[in-house]
mmCIF file of C-alpha atoms in Angstrom:
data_model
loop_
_atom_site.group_PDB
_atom_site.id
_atom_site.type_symbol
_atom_site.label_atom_id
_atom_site.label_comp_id
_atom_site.label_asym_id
_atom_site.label_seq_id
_atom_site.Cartn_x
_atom_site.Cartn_y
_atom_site.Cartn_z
ATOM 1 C CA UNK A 1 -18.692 16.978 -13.093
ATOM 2 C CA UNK A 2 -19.550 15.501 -10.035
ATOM 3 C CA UNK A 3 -19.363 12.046 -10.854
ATOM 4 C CA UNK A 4 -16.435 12.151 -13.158
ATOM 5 C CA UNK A 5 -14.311 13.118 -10.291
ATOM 6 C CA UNK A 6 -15.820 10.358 -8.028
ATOM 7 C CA UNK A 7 -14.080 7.936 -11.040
ATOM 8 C CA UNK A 8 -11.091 9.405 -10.901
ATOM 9 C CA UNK A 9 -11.355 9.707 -6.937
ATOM 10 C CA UNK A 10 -11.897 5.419 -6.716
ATOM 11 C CA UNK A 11 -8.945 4.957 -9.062
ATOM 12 C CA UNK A 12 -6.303 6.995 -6.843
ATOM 13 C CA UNK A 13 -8.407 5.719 -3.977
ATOM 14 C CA UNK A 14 -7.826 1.837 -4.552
ATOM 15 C CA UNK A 15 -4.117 2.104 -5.383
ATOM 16 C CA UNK A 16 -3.759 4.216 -1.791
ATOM 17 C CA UNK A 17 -5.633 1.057 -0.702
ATOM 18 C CA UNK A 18 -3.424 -1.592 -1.708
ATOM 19 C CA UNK A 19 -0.491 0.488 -0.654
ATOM 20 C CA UNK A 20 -2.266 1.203 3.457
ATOM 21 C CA UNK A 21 -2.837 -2.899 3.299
ATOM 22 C CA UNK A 22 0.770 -3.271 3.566
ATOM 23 C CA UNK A 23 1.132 -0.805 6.613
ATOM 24 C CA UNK A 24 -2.279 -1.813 8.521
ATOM 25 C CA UNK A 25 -1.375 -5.920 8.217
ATOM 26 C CA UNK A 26 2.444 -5.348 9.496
ATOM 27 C CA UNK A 27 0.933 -3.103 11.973
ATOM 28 C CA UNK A 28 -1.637 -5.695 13.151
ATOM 29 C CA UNK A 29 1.060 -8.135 13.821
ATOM 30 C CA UNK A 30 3.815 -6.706 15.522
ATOM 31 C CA UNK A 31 2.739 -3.183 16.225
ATOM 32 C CA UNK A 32 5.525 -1.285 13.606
ATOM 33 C CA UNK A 33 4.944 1.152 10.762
ATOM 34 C CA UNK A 34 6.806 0.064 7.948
ATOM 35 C CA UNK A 35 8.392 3.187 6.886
ATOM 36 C CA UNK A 36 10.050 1.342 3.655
ATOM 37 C CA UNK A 37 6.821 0.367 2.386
ATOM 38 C CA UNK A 38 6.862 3.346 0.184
ATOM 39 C CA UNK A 39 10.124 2.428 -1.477
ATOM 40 C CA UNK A 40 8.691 -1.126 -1.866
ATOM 41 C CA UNK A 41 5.744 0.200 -4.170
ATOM 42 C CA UNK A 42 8.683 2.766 -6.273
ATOM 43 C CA UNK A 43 10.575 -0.500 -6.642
ATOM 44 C CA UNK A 44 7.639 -2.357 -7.606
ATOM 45 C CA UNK A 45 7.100 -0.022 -10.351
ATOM 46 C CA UNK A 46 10.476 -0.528 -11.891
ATOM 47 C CA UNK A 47 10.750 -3.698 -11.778
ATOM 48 C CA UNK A 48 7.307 -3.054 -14.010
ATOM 49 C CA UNK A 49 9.004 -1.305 -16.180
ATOM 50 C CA UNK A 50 11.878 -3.315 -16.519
ATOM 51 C CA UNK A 51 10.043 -6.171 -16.982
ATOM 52 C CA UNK A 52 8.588 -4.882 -20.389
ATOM 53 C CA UNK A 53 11.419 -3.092 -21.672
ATOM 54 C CA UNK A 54 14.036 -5.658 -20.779
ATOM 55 C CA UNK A 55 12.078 -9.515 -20.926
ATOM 56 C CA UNK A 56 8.998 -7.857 -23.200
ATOM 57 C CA UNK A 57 5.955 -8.472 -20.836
ATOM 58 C CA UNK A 58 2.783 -7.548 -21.006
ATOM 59 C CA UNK A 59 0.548 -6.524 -18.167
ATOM 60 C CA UNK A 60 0.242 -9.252 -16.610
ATOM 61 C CA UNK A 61 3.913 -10.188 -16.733
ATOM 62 C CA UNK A 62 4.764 -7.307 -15.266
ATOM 63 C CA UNK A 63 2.721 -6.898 -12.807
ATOM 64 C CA UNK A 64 2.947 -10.615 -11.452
ATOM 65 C CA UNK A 65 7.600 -9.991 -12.250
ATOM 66 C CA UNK A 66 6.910 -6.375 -9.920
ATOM 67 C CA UNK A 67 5.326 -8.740 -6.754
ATOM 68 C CA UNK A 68 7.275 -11.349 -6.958
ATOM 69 C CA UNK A 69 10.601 -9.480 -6.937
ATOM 70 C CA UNK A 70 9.190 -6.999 -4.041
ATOM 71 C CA UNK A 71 7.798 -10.396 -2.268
ATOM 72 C CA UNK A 72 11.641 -11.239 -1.973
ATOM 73 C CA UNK A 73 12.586 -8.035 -1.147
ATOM 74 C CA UNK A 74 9.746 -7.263 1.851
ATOM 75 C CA UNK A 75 10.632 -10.885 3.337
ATOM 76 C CA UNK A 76 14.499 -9.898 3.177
ATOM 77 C CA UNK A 77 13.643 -6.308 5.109
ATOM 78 C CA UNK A 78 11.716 -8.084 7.458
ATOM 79 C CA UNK A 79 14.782 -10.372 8.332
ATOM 80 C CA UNK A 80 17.734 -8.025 8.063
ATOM 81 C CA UNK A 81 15.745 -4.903 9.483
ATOM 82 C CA UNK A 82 13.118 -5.809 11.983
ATOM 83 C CA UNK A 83 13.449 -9.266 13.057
ATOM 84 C CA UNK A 84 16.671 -8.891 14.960
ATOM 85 C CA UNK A 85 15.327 -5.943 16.912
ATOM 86 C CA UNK A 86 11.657 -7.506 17.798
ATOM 87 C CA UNK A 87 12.280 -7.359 21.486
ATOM 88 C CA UNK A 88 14.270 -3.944 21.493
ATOM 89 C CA UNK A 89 12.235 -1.171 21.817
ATOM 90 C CA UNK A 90 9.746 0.463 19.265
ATOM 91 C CA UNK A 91 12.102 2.867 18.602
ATOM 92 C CA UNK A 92 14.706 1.391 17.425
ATOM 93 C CA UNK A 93 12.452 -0.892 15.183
ATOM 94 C CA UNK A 94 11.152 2.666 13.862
ATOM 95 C CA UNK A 95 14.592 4.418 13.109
ATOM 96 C CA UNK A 96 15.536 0.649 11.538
ATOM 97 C CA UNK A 97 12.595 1.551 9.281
ATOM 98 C CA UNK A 98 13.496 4.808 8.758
ATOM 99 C CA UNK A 99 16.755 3.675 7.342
ATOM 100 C CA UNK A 100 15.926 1.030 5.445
ATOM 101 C CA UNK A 101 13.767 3.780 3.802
ATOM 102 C CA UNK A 102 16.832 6.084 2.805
ATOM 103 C CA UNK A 103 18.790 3.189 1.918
ATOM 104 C CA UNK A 104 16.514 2.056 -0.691
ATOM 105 C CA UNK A 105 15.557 5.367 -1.719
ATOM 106 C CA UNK A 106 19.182 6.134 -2.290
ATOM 107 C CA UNK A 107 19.864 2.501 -3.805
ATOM 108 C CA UNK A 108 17.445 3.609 -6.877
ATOM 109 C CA UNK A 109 18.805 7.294 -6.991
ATOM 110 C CA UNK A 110 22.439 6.258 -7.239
ATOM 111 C CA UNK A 111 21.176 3.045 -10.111
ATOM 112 C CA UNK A 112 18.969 5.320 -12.337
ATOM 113 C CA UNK A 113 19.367 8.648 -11.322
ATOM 114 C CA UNK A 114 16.733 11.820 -9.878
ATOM 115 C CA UNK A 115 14.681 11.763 -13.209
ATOM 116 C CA UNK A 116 11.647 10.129 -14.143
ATOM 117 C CA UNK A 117 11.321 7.176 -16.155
ATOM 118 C CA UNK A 118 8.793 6.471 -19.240
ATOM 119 C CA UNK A 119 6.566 3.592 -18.641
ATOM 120 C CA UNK A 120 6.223 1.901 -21.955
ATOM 121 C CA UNK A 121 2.895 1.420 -22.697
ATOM 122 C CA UNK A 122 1.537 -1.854 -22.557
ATOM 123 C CA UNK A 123 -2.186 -1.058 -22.929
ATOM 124 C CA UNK A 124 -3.918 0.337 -25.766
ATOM 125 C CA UNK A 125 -5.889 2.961 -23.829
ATOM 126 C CA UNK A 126 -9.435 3.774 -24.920
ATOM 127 C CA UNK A 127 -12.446 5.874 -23.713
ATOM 128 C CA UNK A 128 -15.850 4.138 -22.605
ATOM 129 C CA UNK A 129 -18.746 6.331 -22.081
ATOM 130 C CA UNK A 130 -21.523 5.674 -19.542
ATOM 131 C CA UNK A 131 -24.099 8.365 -19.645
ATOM 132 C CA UNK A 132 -21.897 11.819 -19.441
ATOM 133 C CA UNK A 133 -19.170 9.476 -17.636
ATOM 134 C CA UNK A 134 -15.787 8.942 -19.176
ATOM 135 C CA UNK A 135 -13.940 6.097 -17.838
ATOM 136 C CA UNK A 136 -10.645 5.091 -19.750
ATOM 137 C CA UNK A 137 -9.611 1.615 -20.190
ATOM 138 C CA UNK A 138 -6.533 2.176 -17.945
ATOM 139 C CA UNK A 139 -8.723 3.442 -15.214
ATOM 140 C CA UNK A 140 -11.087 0.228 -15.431
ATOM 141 C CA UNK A 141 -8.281 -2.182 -15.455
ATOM 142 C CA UNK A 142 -6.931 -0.033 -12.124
ATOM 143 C CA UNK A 143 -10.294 -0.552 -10.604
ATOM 144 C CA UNK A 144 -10.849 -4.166 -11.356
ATOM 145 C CA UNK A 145 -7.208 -5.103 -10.685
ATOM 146 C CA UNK A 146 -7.714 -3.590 -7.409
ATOM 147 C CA UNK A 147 -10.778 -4.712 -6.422
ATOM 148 C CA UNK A 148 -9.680 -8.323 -7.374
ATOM 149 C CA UNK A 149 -6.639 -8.596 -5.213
ATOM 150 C CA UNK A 150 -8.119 -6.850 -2.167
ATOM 151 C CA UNK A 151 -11.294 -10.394 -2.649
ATOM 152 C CA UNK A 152 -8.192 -12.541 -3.143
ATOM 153 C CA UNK A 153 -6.488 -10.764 0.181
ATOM 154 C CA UNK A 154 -10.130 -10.912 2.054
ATOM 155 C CA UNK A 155 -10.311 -14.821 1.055
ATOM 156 C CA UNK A 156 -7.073 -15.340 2.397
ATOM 157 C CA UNK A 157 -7.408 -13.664 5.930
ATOM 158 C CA UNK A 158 -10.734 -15.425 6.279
ATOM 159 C CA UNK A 159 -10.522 -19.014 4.963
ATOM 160 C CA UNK A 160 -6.940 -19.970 4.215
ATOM 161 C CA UNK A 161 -5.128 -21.474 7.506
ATOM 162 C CA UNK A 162 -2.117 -18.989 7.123
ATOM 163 C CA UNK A 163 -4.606 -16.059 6.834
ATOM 164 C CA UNK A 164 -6.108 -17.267 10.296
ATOM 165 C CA UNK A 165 -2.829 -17.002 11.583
ATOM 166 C CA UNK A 166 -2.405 -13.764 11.037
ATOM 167 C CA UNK A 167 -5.994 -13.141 12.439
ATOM 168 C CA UNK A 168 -4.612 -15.482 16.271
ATOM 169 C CA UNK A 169 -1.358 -12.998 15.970
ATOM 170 C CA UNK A 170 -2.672 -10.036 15.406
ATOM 171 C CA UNK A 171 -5.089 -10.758 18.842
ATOM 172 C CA UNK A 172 -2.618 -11.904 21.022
ATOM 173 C CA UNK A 173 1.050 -12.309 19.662
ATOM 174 C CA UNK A 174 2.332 -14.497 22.596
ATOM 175 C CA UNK A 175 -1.119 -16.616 23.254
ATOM 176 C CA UNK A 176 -0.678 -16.921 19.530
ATOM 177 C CA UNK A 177 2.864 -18.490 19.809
ATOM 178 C CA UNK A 178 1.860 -20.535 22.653
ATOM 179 C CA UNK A 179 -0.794 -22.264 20.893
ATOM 180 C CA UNK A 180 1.750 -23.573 18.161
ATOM 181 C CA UNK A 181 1.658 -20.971 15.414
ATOM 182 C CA UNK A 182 5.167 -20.389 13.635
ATOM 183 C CA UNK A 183 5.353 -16.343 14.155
ATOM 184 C CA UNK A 184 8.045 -15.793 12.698
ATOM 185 C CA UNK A 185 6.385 -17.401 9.400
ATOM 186 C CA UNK A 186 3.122 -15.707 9.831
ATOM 187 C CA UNK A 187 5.288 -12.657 10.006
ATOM 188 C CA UNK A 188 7.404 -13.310 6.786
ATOM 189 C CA UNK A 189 4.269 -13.791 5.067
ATOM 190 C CA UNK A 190 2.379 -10.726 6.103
ATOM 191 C CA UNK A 191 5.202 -8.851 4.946
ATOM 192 C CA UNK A 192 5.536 -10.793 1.624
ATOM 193 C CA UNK A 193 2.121 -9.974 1.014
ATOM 194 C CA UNK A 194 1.412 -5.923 2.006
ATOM 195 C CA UNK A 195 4.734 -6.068 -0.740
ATOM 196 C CA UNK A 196 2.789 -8.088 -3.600
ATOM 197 C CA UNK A 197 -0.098 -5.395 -3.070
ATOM 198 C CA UNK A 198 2.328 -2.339 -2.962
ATOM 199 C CA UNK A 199 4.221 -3.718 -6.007
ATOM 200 C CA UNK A 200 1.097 -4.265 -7.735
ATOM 201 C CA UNK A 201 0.260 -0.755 -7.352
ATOM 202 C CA UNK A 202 3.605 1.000 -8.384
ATOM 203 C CA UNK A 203 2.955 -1.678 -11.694
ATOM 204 C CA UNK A 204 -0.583 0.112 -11.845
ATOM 205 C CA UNK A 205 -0.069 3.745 -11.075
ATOM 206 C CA UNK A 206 3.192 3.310 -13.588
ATOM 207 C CA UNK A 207 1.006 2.572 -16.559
ATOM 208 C CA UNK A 208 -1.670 5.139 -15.765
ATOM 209 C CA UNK A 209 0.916 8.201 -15.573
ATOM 210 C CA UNK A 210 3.309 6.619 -17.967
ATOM 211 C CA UNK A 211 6.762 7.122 -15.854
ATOM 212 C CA UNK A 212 7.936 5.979 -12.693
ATOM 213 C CA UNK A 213 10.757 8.274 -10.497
ATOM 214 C CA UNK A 214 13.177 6.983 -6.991
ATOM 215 C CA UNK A 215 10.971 9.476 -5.342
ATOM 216 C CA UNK A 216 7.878 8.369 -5.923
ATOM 217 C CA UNK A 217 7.485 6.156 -3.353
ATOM 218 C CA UNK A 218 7.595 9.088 -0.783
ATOM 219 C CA UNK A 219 4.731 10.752 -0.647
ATOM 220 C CA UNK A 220 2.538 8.109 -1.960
ATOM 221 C CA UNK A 221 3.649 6.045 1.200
ATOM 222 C CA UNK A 222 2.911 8.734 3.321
ATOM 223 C CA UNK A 223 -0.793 9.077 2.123
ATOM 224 C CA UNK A 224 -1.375 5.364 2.359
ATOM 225 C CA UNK A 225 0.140 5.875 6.062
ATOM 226 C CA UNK A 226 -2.412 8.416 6.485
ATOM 227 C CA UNK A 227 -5.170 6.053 4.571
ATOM 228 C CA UNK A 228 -4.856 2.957 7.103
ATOM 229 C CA UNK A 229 -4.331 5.059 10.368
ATOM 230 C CA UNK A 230 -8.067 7.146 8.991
ATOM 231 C CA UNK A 231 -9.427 3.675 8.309
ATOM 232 C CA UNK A 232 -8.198 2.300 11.804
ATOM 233 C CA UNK A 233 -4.541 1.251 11.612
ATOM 234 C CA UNK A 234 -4.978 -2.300 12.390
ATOM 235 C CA UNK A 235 -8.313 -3.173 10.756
ATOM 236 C CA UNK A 236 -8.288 -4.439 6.628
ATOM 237 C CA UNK A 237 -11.557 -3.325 6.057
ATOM 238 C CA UNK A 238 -10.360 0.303 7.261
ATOM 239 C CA UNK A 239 -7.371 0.447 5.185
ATOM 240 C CA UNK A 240 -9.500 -0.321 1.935
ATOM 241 C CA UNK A 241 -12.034 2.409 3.196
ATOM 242 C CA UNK A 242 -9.260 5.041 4.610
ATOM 243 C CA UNK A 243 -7.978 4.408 0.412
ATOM 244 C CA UNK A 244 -10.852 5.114 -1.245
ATOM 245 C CA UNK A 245 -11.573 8.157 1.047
ATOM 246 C CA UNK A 246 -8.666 10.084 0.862
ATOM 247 C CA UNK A 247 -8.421 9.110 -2.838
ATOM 248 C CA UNK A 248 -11.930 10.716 -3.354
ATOM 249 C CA UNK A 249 -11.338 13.375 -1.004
ATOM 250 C CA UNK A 250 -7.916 14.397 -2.939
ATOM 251 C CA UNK A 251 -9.272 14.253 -6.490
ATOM 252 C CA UNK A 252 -12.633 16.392 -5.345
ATOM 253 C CA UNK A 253 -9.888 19.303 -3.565
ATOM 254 C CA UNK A 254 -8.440 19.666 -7.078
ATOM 255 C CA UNK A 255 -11.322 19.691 -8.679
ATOM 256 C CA UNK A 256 -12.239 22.478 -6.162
ATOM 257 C CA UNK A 257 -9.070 24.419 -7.639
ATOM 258 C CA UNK A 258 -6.631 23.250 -4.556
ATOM 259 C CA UNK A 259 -4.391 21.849 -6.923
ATOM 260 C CA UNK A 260 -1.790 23.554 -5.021
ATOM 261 C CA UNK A 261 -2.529 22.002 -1.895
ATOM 262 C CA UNK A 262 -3.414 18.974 -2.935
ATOM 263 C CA UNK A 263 -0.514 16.861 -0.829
ATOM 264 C CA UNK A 264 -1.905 18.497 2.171
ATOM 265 C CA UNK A 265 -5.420 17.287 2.160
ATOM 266 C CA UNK A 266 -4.160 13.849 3.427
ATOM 267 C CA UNK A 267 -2.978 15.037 6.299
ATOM 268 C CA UNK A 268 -5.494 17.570 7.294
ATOM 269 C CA UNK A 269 -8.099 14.861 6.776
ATOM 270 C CA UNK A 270 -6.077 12.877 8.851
ATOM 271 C CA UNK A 271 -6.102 15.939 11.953
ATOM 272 C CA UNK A 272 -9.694 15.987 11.370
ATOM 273 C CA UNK A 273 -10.659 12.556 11.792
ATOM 274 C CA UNK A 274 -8.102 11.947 14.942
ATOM 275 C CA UNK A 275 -9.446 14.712 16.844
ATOM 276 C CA UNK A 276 -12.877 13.408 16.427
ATOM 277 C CA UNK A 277 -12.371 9.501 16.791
ATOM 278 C CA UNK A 278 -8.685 9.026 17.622
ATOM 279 C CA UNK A 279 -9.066 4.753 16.406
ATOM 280 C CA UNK A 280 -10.083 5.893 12.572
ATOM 281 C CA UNK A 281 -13.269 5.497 11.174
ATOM 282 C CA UNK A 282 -13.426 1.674 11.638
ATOM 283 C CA UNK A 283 -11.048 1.019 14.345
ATOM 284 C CA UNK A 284 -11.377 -0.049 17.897
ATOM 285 C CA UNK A 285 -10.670 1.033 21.337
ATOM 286 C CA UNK A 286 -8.122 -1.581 22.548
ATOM 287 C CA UNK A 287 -8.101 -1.862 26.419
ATOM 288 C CA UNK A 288 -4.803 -3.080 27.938
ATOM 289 C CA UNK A 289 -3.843 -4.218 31.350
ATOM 290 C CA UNK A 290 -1.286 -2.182 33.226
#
């Protein structure tokens, strides 16, 4: 059914969302894709599940244990990885990305091995019926959670002083500087919070498949790469859209019986939509002086 699938398509949708956040805001700033954002969502989902297995959370214990522990972590990357090569050239920031990406991935492989781990469940999971809808109670919690932290993340940017930081930064980096704004905190704390959304997410899509694996963090980082940059890397409002799209557009292709294929419709979408508008469906030409 039609609208069954355009559930389950906003549920994978807003967790690709919270994930492309991360990439789009780091991206706004200083202009670098965040390669280990990925492995910050996988770590954010263990420290989920270590959080009720070990200390005996619930869900909100968990998932506020996951950000804060990936909060350190992104702020640490930032410093060790990126910060001492901001005036080198982009590609060395990217390959430093790269390898903090195998690093970490390796880091969980070598701690708790290639296979999967259960995710305790934490949530007594029930069915709710609206009209010839099913919507479980995991999938309303994903949807709520989500929507909830991308307000919170919208009030911030907008109103809060730090958030308009980011906003002068993300303009004009140097003007920015010049005008008395810290960078190098507006920078920590972009990357501190893309790492709270990620971690909230590996938390979230944890419970709803009920194991978490080193690996995971691959692929879904990849599709939330592909989310912001169809949204318009750069722009907020495009990540959350660029989310919700491919989400939709993934669960509908299965649906369609291209189960198969499934990991490829990201990045076809994303061909499609760069040979048509090459900014992403709500990003901007940016003119530059040479």
């Amino acid at each position: 059914m039609f609208e069954q699938q355009i559930i389950n398509g906003l549920t994978l949708g807003s967790v690709y969302a919270l994930i492309a956040l991360g990439y789009t805001m780091v991206y706004g700033i200083i202009q670098l894709i965040n390669f280990a954002h990925g492995e910050i969502y996988m770590i954010g989902a263990f420290t989920g599940v270590m959080m009720v297995t070990v200390l005996g959370q619930g869900f909100f214990g968990s998932i506020i244990g996951a950000m804060i522990v990936c909060i350190i972590l992104g702020v640490l990357l930032e410093r060790t990885a990126y910060r001492p090569l901001r005036k080198s050239t982009r590609l060395a920031a990217l390959i430093s990305a790269i390898g903090a990406s195998i690093f970490l991935q390796n880091a969980m492989l070598l701690w708790k091995g290639p296979q999967p781990v259960g995710f305790p469940q934490v949530i007594n999971d029930a069915i709710y019926h609206i009209g010839s809808i099913e919507i479980t109670k995991i999938q309303l919690i994903i949807l709520v959670t989500s929507a909830v932290l991308m307000a919170l993340l919208n009030y911030i940017v907008k109103y809060v002083k730090i958030g308009k930081a980011m906003r002068a930064a993300s303009q004009d980096y140097d003007t920015a500087s010049l005008m008395g704004i810290n960078i190098n905190s507006v920078i920590s704390f972009t990357f501190a919070l893309g790492s709270a959304l990620a971690a909230a997410g590996g938390v979230l899509v944890g419970m709803y498949f009920n194991s978490v694996a080193p690996l995971m963090g691959v692929m879904a980082g990849l599709k939330a790469f592909c989310a912001a940059v169809l949204g318009g890397i750069g722009s907020i409002p495009g990540a959350m859209l660029g989310g919700i799209f491919l989400g939709v557009a993934e669960t509908m292709g299965v649906a369609a019986g291209l189960s198969t294929y499934k990991d490829a419709i990201a990045f076809t979408l994303l061909i499609i939509v760069l040979l048509f508008k090459p900014t992403g469906l709500l990003g901007k030409p940016i003119q530059r002086k040479v």
